[in-house]
Short mmCIF file of C-alpha atoms in Angstrom, two decimals:
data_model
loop_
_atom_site.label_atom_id
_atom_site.label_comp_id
_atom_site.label_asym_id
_atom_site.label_seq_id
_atom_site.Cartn_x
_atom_site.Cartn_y
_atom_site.Cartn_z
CA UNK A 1433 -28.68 -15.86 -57.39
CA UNK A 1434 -27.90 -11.92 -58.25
CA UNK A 1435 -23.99 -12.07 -59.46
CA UNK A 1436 -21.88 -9.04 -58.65
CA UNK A 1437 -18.90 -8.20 -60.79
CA UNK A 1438 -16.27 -5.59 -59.85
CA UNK A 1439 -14.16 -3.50 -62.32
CA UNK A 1440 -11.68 -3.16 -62.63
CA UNK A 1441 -10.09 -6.24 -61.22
CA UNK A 1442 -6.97 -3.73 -60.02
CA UNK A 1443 -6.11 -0.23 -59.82
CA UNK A 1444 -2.71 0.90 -59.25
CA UNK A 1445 -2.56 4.82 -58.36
CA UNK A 1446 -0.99 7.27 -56.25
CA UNK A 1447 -1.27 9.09 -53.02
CA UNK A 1448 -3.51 12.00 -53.33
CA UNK A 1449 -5.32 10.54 -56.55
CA UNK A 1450 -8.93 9.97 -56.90
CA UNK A 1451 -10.15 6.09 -57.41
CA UNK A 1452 -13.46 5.18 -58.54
CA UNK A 1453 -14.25 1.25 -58.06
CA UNK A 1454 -17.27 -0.31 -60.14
CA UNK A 1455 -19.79 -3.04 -59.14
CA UNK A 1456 -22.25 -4.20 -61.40
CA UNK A 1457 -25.17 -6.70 -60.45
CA UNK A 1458 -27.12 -9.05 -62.85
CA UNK A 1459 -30.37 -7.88 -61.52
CA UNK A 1460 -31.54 -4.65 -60.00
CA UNK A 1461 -30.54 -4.78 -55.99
CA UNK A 1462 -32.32 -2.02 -53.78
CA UNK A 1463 -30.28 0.78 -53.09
CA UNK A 1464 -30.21 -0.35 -49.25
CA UNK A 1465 -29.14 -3.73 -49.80
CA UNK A 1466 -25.64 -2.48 -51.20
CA UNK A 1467 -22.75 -2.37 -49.45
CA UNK A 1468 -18.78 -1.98 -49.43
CA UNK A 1469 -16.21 -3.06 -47.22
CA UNK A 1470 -12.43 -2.63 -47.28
CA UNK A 1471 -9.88 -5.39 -46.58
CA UNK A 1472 -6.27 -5.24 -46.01
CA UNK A 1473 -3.49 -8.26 -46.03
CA UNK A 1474 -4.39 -10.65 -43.02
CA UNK A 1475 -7.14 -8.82 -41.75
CA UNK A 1476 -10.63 -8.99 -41.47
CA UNK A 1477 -12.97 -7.21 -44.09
CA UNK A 1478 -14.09 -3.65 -42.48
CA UNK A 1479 -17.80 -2.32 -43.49
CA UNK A 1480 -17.15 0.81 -45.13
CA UNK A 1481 -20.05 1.92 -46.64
CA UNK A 1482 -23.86 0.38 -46.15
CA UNK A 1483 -27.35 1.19 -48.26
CA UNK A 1484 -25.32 2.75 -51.19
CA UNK A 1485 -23.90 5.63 -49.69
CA UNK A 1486 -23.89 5.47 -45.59
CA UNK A 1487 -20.45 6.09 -44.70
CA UNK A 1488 -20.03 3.04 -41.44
CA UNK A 1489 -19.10 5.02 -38.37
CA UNK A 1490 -15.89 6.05 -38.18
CA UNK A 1491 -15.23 5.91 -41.71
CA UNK A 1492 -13.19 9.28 -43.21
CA UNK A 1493 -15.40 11.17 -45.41
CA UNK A 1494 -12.84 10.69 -48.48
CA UNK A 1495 -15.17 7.65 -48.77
CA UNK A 1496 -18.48 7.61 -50.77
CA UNK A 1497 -20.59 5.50 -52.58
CA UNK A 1498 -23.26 5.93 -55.34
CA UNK A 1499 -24.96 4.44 -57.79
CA UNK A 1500 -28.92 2.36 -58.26
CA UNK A 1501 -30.14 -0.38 -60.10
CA UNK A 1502 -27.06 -2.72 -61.56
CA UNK A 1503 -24.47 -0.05 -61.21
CA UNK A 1504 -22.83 1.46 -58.15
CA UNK A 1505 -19.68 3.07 -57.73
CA UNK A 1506 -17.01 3.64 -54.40
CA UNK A 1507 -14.95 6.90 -54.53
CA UNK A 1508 -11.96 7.97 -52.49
CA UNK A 1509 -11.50 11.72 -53.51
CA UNK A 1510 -8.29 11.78 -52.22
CA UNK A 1511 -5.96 8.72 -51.59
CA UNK A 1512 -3.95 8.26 -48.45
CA UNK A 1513 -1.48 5.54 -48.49
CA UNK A 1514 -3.40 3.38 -45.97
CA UNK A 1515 -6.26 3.16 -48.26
CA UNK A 1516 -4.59 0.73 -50.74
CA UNK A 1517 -6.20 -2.51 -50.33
CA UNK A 1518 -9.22 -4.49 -51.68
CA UNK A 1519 -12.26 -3.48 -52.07
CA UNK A 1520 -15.68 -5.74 -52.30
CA UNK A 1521 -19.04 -4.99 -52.70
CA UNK A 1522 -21.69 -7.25 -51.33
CA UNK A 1523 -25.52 -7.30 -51.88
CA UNK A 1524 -28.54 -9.37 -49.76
CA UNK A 1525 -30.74 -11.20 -51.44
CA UNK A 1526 -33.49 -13.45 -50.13
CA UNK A 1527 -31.02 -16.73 -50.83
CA UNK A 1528 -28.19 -16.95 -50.77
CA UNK A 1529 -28.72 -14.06 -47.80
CA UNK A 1530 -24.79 -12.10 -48.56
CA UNK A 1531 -23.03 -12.48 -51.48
CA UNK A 1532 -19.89 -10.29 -52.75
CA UNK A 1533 -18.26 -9.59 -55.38
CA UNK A 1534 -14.61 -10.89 -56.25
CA UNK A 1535 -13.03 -7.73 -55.20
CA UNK A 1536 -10.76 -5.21 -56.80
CA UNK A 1537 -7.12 -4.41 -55.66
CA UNK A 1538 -6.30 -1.19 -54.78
CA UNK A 1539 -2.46 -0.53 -55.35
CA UNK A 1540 0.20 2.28 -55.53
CA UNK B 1461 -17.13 -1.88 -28.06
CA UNK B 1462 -18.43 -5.46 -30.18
CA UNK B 1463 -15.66 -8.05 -30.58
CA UNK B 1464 -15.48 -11.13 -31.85
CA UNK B 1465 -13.29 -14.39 -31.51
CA UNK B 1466 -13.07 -17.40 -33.43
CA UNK B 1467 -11.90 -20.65 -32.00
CA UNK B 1468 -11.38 -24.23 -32.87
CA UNK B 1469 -9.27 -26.54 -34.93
CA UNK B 1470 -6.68 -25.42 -37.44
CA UNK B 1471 -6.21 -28.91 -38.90
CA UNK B 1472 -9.37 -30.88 -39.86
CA UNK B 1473 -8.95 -34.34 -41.53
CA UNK B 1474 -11.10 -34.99 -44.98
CA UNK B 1475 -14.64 -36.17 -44.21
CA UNK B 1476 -14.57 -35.14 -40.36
CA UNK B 1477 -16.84 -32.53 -39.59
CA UNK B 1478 -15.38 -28.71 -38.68
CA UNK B 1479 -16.34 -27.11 -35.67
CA UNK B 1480 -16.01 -23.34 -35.15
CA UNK B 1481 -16.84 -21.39 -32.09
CA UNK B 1482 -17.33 -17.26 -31.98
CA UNK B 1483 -17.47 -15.48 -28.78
CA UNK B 1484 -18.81 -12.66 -28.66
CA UNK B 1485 -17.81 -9.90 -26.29
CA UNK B 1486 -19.11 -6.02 -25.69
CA UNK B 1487 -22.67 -6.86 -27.10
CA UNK B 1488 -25.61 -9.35 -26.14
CA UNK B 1489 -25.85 -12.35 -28.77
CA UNK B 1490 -29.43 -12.13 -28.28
CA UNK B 1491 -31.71 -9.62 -30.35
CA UNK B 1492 -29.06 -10.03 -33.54
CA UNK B 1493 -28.59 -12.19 -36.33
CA UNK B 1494 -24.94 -13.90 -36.60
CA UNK B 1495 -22.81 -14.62 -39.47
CA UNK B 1496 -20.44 -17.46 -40.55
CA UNK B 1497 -18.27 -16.71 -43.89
CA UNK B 1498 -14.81 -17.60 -45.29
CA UNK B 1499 -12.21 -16.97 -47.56
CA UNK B 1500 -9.80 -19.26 -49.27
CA UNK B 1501 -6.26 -18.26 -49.62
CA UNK B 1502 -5.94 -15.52 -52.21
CA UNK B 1503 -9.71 -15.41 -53.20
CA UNK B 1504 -12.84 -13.51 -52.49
CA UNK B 1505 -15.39 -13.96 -49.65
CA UNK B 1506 -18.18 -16.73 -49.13
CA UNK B 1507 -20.96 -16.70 -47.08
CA UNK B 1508 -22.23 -19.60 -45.23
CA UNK B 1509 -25.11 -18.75 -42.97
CA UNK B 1510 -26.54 -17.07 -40.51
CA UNK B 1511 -28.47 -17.45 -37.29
CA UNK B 1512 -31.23 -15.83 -34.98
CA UNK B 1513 -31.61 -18.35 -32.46
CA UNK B 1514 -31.00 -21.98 -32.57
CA UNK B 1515 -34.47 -22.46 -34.48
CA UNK B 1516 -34.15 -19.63 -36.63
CA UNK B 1517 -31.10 -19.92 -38.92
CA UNK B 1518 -30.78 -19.82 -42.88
CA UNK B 1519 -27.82 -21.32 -45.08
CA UNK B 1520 -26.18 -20.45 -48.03
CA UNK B 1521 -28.12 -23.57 -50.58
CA UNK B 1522 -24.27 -24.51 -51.32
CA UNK B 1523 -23.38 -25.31 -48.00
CA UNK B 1524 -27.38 -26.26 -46.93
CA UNK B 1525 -26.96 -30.08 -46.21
CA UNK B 1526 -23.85 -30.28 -44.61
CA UNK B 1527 -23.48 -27.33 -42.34
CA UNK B 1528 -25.27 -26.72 -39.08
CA UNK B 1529 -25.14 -23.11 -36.51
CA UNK B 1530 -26.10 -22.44 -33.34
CA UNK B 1531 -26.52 -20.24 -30.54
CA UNK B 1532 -25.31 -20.78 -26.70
CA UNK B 1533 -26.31 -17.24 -25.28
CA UNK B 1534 -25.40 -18.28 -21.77
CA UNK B 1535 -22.27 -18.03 -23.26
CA UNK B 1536 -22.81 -15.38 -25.90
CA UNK B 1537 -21.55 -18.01 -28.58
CA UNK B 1538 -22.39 -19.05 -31.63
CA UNK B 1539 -20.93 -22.32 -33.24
CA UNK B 1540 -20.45 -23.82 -36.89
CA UNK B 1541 -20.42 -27.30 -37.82
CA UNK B 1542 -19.57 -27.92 -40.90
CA UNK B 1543 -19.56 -31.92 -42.11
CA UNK B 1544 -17.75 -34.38 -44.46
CA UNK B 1545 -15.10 -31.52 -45.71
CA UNK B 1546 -12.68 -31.86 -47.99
CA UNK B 1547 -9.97 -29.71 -49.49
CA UNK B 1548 -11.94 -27.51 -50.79
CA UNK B 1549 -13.44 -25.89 -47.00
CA UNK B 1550 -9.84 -24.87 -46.36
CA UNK B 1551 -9.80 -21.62 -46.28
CA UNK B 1552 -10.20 -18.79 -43.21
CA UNK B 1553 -13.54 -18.61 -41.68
CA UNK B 1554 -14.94 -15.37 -39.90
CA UNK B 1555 -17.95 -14.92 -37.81
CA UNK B 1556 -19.39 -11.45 -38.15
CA UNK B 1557 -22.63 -9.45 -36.68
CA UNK B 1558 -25.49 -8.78 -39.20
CA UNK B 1559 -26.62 -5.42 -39.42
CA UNK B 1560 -29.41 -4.55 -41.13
CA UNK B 1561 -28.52 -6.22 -44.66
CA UNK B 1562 -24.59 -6.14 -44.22
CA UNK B 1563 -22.18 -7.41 -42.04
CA UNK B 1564 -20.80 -4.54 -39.31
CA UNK B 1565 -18.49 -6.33 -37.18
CA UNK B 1566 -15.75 -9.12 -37.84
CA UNK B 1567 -14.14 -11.60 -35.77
CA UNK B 1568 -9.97 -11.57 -36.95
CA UNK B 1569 -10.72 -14.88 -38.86
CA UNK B 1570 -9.03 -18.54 -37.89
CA UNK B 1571 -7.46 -20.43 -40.57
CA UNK B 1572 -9.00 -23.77 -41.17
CA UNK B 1573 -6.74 -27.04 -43.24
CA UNK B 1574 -8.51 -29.58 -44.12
CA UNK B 1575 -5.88 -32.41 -45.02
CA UNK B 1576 -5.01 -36.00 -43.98
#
């Protein structure tokens, strides 16, 4: 089973800062398999970004994501103060099918 | 516009078996693949399985001999059955749509208690 680890575990930063979130893997994942969703308190996860860097639709363009091999990255250029939250990444594999990272929390 | 809905119990004694129904509503349930995951309070995301049709479903190996999915599309609904829980299954469980190798759509999630 590929293991995904997040860094850092939080982040606490300002409106109108730049945040960079880290997701390593213990074994090489295909670019397209990676993806990142955002989740706020008592809601459901939303996709935010899918094959490394596909922004989901309707996601602002503040959003991107990079990275290949074992090491990817999400960036919001600018933060707005509805983006604090957590953050997971998630990989597919042939079994288990989805797994995700333990997340990293986004403060202010 | 794709929405989901999860149903069932909130409280489920230890060793019953948890049953979860997600209806599906702005898409066909046919022609996709269909998620199950949850989420214990304060911790990160698990996946359980997911299904194609009722013959064509694959489980997370943790999970493998106790859980069981399937597929009503005269209903566009999908079910869980989970068996002999115990303290550890609570948690809140989500059905989501597959999409390509990630999840794209996400029921609001139903909180599940597993206690006597």
């Amino acid at each position: 089973e590929i293991v995904l680890t997040q860094s850092p575990g939080s982040l606490s930063l300002s409106p109108g800062e730049r945040a960079t979130l880290s997701c390593r893997t213990s074994q090489t994942v295909n670019s397209r398999y990676l993806a990142w969703y955002q989740q706020k308190p008592g809601q459901a996860p939303r996709l935010l970004i899918y094959g490394t860097s596909t922004r989901a639709t309707g996601v602002p363009d503040r959003f991107s994501g990079s990275g290949s091999g074992t090491d990817f990255t999400l960036t919001i250029s600018r933060l707005e103060p509805e983006d604090f939250a957590v953050y997971y990444c998630q990989q597919y594999d042939n079994s288990p099918a989805y797994t995700f990272a333990q997340g990293t929390k986004l403060e202010i | 516009q794709v929405q989901l809905h999860e149903s069932g119990p909130g409280l489920v004694r230890p060793s019953e078996t948890l049953s979860l129904t997600c209806t599906v509503s702005g898409a066909s349930i046919s022609g996709y693949y269909w998620s199950w995951l949850r989420q214990p309070a304060g911790k990160g995301l698990e996946w359980i399985g997911r299904i194609f049709t009722s013959e064509n479903s694959n489980y997370h190996p943790s999970f493998k001999s106790r859980v069981i999915m399937s597929v009503d599309t005269s209903k566009n609904q999908f079910s869980l059955k989970l068996s002999s829980v115990t303290t550890a299954d609570t948690a809140v469980y989500y059905c989501a749509r597959v999409f390509g190798w990630e999840l794209d759509y996400w029921g609001q999630g139903t909180l599940v208690t597993v206690s006597s």
